Short mmCIF file of C-alpha atoms in Angstrom, two decimals:
data_model
loop_
_atom_site.label_atom_id
_atom_site.label_comp_id
_atom_site.label_asym_id
_atom_site.label_seq_id
_atom_site.Cartn_x
_atom_site.Cartn_y
_atom_site.Cartn_z
CA MET A 1 7.57 0.80 12.07
CA THR A 2 4.04 2.11 11.56
CA TRP A 3 0.85 0.05 11.69
CA ILE A 4 0.66 0.32 7.90
CA ASP A 5 4.15 -1.16 7.51
CA LYS A 6 3.27 -4.00 9.89
CA LEU A 7 0.15 -4.82 7.88
CA GLU A 8 2.11 -4.71 4.64
CA ARG A 9 4.73 -7.13 5.96
CA ARG A 10 2.02 -9.59 6.93
CA PHE A 11 -0.55 -9.17 4.16
CA GLY A 12 1.37 -7.49 1.35
CA HIS A 13 1.10 -10.60 -0.83
CA LEU A 14 -2.69 -10.06 -0.99
CA ALA A 15 -2.37 -6.70 -2.76
CA ILE A 16 -4.26 -6.25 -6.02
CA PRO A 17 -2.05 -4.52 -8.62
CA HIS A 18 -3.71 -1.63 -10.46
CA MET A 19 -6.76 -1.83 -8.21
CA LEU A 20 -8.07 1.56 -9.25
CA ARG A 21 -8.18 0.46 -12.87
CA TRP A 22 -10.71 -2.14 -11.78
CA VAL A 23 -12.59 0.51 -9.80
CA ALA A 24 -12.73 2.71 -12.90
CA LEU A 25 -13.87 -0.28 -14.96
CA LEU A 26 -16.70 -0.97 -12.51
CA ASN A 27 -17.76 2.68 -12.64
CA GLY A 28 -17.84 2.51 -16.42
CA LEU A 29 -19.70 -0.81 -16.40
CA VAL A 30 -22.36 0.56 -14.04
CA PHE A 31 -22.80 3.61 -16.26
CA VAL A 32 -23.35 1.41 -19.34
CA LEU A 33 -25.73 -0.97 -17.56
CA VAL A 34 -27.82 1.88 -16.18
CA LYS A 35 -27.98 3.41 -19.65
CA LEU A 36 -29.23 0.12 -21.06
CA SER A 37 -31.60 -0.57 -18.19
CA PRO A 38 -32.30 2.42 -15.89
CA GLU A 39 -34.07 0.26 -13.30
CA PHE A 40 -30.76 -1.54 -12.69
CA LEU A 41 -29.71 1.46 -10.60
CA ASN A 42 -32.34 0.54 -8.00
CA HIS A 43 -30.38 -2.63 -7.21
CA LEU A 44 -27.15 -0.72 -6.51
CA THR A 45 -28.13 2.25 -4.38
CA LEU A 46 -27.67 2.13 -0.64
CA ASP A 47 -30.93 1.09 1.01
CA PRO A 48 -30.55 0.23 4.72
CA ARG A 49 -33.82 -1.73 4.75
CA ALA A 50 -32.79 -3.82 1.75
CA ILE A 51 -29.38 -4.43 3.33
CA MET A 52 -31.03 -5.73 6.51
CA GLU A 53 -33.05 -8.08 4.32
CA GLY A 54 -29.88 -9.62 2.88
CA GLU A 55 -28.86 -7.40 -0.05
CA VAL A 56 -25.48 -6.73 1.52
CA TRP A 57 -23.80 -5.91 -1.81
CA ARG A 58 -25.40 -2.46 -1.57
CA LEU A 59 -22.81 -1.56 1.09
CA VAL A 60 -20.24 -1.57 -1.71
CA SER A 61 -22.15 -1.22 -4.98
CA HIS A 62 -23.32 2.34 -4.27
CA ILE A 63 -19.68 3.46 -4.41
CA PHE A 64 -19.39 2.48 -8.07
CA ILE A 65 -22.27 4.66 -9.26
CA PRO A 66 -20.59 7.48 -11.24
CA ARG A 67 -21.37 10.98 -9.98
CA ILE A 68 -21.19 13.57 -12.76
CA GLY A 69 -22.01 17.26 -12.87
CA GLY A 70 -24.14 17.61 -15.99
CA LEU A 71 -22.15 20.38 -17.68
CA PHE A 72 -21.40 18.18 -20.70
CA PRO A 73 -22.94 15.08 -22.24
CA LYS A 74 -22.87 12.34 -19.63
CA TRP A 75 -20.71 9.94 -21.61
CA ILE A 76 -18.04 12.64 -22.07
CA GLU A 77 -17.98 13.44 -18.35
CA VAL A 78 -17.80 9.76 -17.41
CA LEU A 79 -14.96 9.20 -19.91
CA PHE A 80 -12.88 12.03 -18.44
CA TYR A 81 -13.73 10.90 -14.93
CA LEU A 82 -12.53 7.34 -15.61
CA MET A 83 -9.36 8.56 -17.32
CA PHE A 84 -8.61 10.83 -14.37
CA LEU A 85 -9.25 8.01 -11.90
CA ASN A 86 -6.84 5.76 -13.81
CA TRP A 87 -4.21 8.52 -13.83
CA LEU A 88 -4.54 9.07 -10.08
CA GLY A 89 -4.32 5.35 -9.42
CA ASP A 90 -1.14 4.84 -11.45
CA GLY A 91 0.60 7.77 -9.77
CA LEU A 92 -0.44 6.74 -6.27
CA GLU A 93 0.54 3.12 -6.78
CA GLU A 94 3.99 4.24 -7.91
CA SER A 95 4.44 6.26 -4.69
CA MET A 96 2.56 4.16 -2.14
CA GLY A 97 2.84 0.68 -3.56
CA ALA A 98 -0.04 -1.62 -4.43
CA PHE A 99 -0.78 -2.78 -0.87
CA GLN A 100 -0.89 0.67 0.72
CA LEU A 101 -3.07 2.02 -2.07
CA ASN A 102 -5.41 -0.97 -1.69
CA LEU A 103 -5.59 -0.37 2.05
CA TYR A 104 -6.11 3.37 1.59
CA TYR A 105 -9.06 2.82 -0.72
CA VAL A 106 -10.58 -0.03 1.30
CA VAL A 107 -10.42 1.96 4.56
CA GLY A 108 -12.11 4.91 2.84
CA MET A 109 -14.68 2.60 1.27
CA ALA A 110 -15.48 1.00 4.63
CA GLY A 111 -15.87 4.38 6.34
CA THR A 112 -18.07 5.69 3.54
CA SER A 113 -20.25 2.58 3.59
CA VAL A 114 -20.74 2.67 7.36
CA ALA A 115 -21.63 6.37 7.26
CA ALA A 116 -23.95 5.78 4.31
CA PHE A 117 -25.69 2.92 6.13
CA LEU A 118 -26.26 5.08 9.20
CA THR A 119 -27.44 8.12 7.27
CA GLY A 120 -29.03 6.49 4.22
CA ARG A 121 -26.85 8.52 1.86
CA GLY A 122 -23.90 7.05 0.00
CA ASP A 123 -21.42 8.99 -2.07
CA GLY A 124 -18.53 7.20 -3.74
CA PHE A 125 -17.57 10.45 -5.47
CA LEU A 126 -16.36 11.88 -2.14
CA LEU A 127 -14.31 8.75 -1.57
CA ASN A 128 -12.61 9.21 -4.92
CA ASN A 129 -11.91 12.83 -3.94
CA SER A 130 -9.70 11.51 -1.16
CA LEU A 131 -7.55 9.98 -3.89
CA LEU A 132 -6.93 13.45 -5.28
CA PHE A 133 -5.77 14.73 -1.88
CA ALA A 134 -3.39 11.78 -1.53
CA PHE A 135 -2.05 12.42 -5.03
CA VAL A 136 -1.37 16.07 -4.16
CA TRP A 137 0.64 14.93 -1.14
CA PHE A 138 3.13 13.24 -3.47
CA TYR A 139 2.86 15.36 -6.62
CA PRO A 140 1.69 18.90 -5.69
CA ASP A 141 3.20 20.60 -8.73
CA MET A 142 2.31 18.05 -11.39
CA LYS A 143 0.15 19.51 -14.12
CA VAL A 144 -3.11 18.10 -15.36
CA TYR A 145 -4.82 19.35 -18.50
CA VAL A 146 -8.43 20.14 -17.68
CA LEU A 147 -10.56 18.98 -20.63
CA LEU A 148 -7.22 18.42 -22.43
CA LEU A 149 -6.83 22.19 -22.88
CA LEU A 150 -6.17 24.10 -19.67
CA PRO A 151 -2.92 23.21 -17.80
CA LEU A 152 -3.41 23.30 -14.03
CA LYS A 153 -1.27 22.11 -11.14
CA VAL A 154 -3.06 19.43 -9.17
CA LYS A 155 -2.60 21.33 -5.91
CA TRP A 156 -4.87 24.09 -7.24
CA LEU A 157 -7.35 21.49 -8.40
CA ALA A 158 -7.34 20.14 -4.85
CA VAL A 159 -7.87 23.64 -3.44
CA LEU A 160 -10.91 24.05 -5.68
CA ASP A 161 -12.13 20.63 -4.57
CA ILE A 162 -11.72 21.60 -0.90
CA VAL A 163 -13.75 24.77 -1.46
CA LEU A 164 -16.58 22.85 -3.13
CA VAL A 165 -16.59 20.12 -0.48
CA GLY A 166 -16.47 22.81 2.22
CA LEU A 167 -19.52 24.54 0.77
CA TYR A 168 -21.30 21.20 0.61
CA PHE A 169 -20.32 20.55 4.24
CA LEU A 170 -21.87 23.86 5.33
CA GLU A 171 -25.28 22.93 3.94
CA PRO A 172 -27.95 22.21 6.59
CA GLY A 173 -28.19 18.68 7.93
CA TRP A 174 -25.76 16.13 9.37
CA SER A 175 -26.03 13.12 7.10
CA HIS A 176 -23.85 14.57 4.33
CA LYS A 177 -21.42 15.97 6.92
CA LEU A 178 -20.87 12.51 8.35
CA GLY A 179 -20.41 11.15 4.84
CA ILE A 180 -17.74 13.75 4.02
CA LEU A 181 -15.82 13.08 7.23
CA ALA A 182 -16.02 9.32 6.70
CA SER A 183 -14.87 9.51 3.08
CA LEU A 184 -11.81 11.57 4.10
CA ALA A 185 -10.96 9.56 7.22
CA ASN A 186 -8.50 7.43 5.24
CA PHE A 187 -6.52 10.54 4.33
CA GLY A 188 -6.31 11.51 7.99
CA LEU A 189 -5.24 8.02 9.05
CA PHE A 190 -2.56 7.70 6.39
CA PHE A 191 -1.20 11.22 6.08
CA GLY A 192 -2.05 12.79 9.43
CA PRO A 193 0.90 11.11 11.22
CA ARG A 194 3.20 11.97 8.29
CA TRP A 195 2.17 15.62 8.51
CA ILE A 196 2.77 15.65 12.27
CA ASP A 197 6.23 14.10 11.77
CA TRP A 198 7.01 16.67 9.06
CA ARG A 199 5.99 19.54 11.34
CA ARG A 200 8.03 18.08 14.21
CA GLN A 201 11.12 17.69 12.03
CA LYS A 202 10.70 21.21 10.67
CA ALA A 203 10.46 22.59 14.22
CA GLN A 204 13.56 20.65 15.29
CA ILE A 205 15.54 21.95 12.32
CA GLU A 206 14.47 25.50 13.11
CA GLN A 207 15.44 25.08 16.77
CA ARG A 208 18.88 23.75 15.81
CA ARG A 209 19.37 26.66 13.41
CA GLU A 210 18.42 29.21 16.05
CA ARG A 211 20.68 27.52 18.62
CA TYR A 212 23.59 27.51 16.18
CA VAL A 213 23.12 31.22 15.39
CA ALA A 214 22.91 32.06 19.09
CA GLU A 215 26.04 30.07 19.88
CA SER A 216 27.88 31.67 16.99
CA GLN A 217 26.98 35.13 18.23
CA MET A 218 28.09 34.28 21.77
CA GLU A 219 31.43 32.91 20.62
CA GLU A 220 34.33 35.36 21.11
CA SER A 221 36.99 35.81 18.48
CA LEU A 222 40.68 35.19 19.26
CA HIS A 223 42.04 37.30 16.41
CA CYS A 224 41.08 40.72 15.07
CA CYS A 225 42.77 42.92 12.47
CA VAL A 226 43.16 46.48 13.74
CA VAL A 227 42.86 47.83 10.19
CA CYS A 228 39.75 46.15 8.74
CA GLY A 229 38.28 44.55 11.87
CA CYS A 230 37.95 41.05 10.40
CA THR A 231 38.18 38.04 12.72
CA GLU A 232 38.54 34.30 12.27
CA LEU A 233 34.75 34.12 12.66
CA THR A 234 33.95 36.54 9.84
CA MET A 235 36.81 35.33 7.62
CA PRO A 236 37.61 31.68 8.47
CA ASP A 237 40.37 31.47 5.81
CA ALA A 238 42.24 34.59 6.93
CA GLU A 239 45.67 34.40 8.62
CA PHE A 240 46.67 36.80 11.39
CA ARG A 241 50.09 38.08 12.51
CA VAL A 242 51.31 40.28 15.37
CA ALA A 243 53.53 43.11 14.08
CA ARG A 244 56.46 44.78 15.86
CA ASP A 245 54.11 47.46 17.14
CA GLY A 246 52.28 44.79 19.12
CA GLN A 247 49.07 45.07 17.10
CA GLU A 248 47.43 42.16 15.25
CA TYR A 249 46.85 42.34 11.52
CA CYS A 250 45.34 40.09 8.90
CA GLN A 251 47.54 38.82 6.11
CA ALA A 252 46.27 41.55 3.77
CA HIS A 253 47.36 44.39 6.10
CA ILE A 254 50.47 42.99 7.80
CA LYS A 255 52.76 44.54 5.19
CA SER A 256 51.29 48.02 5.65
CA SER A 257 52.11 47.79 9.34
CA GLN A 258 55.70 46.90 8.61
CA LEU A 259 56.09 49.88 6.28
CA SER A 260 54.83 52.41 8.82
#
């Protein structure tokens, strides 16, 4: 039983169903409030000095600030972002269960907040990226329609995401690097052991297959037809007989021996 299973047995009743729907709702609410009153954003961003003065909500609130690219009108990008977040959440909750998904997101949120406090840079968008990687673990070949037009398997979307995050990671400085590692730490904690177990099982299966092939090749046959050369190893269903000439034949060639 893993540490996750132990926690679920003890605290599973505290799970919040459809947690990511609430996360998406908070992202949407923040977007609307900032549109109505732009200065409201100043009360949500991560500010270590303000946190030390008692504004501790900033450790969490910075995560719910939507990060959008600017290719389309902001409200369109936020709408697609929230729909995608809901879709990821429903799929993950079906595979992981409410408690494990809650724990996965909370662990990532805690790591992101700690890294953001130490570096002064918070990025909830990277945390939500870790949801995509978890989704790909369970549904690598599921298709998503980008902008409702282009069908694309989520595993290729994740590959593109990895490339973009990798390029961001290579930029000078360490604060954003720490933020990336912290936001993906939950994926490593949850799926790292599963990947190791999968690799170990795959290696064991391969070793058993190689051992079976080696043993099969070492095994000597007891019967062999002098006409076609088949044995009980190459043809398990064949029957063999010894003719009057003292030679062994398979059932298909025993009659030819008797005629000669």
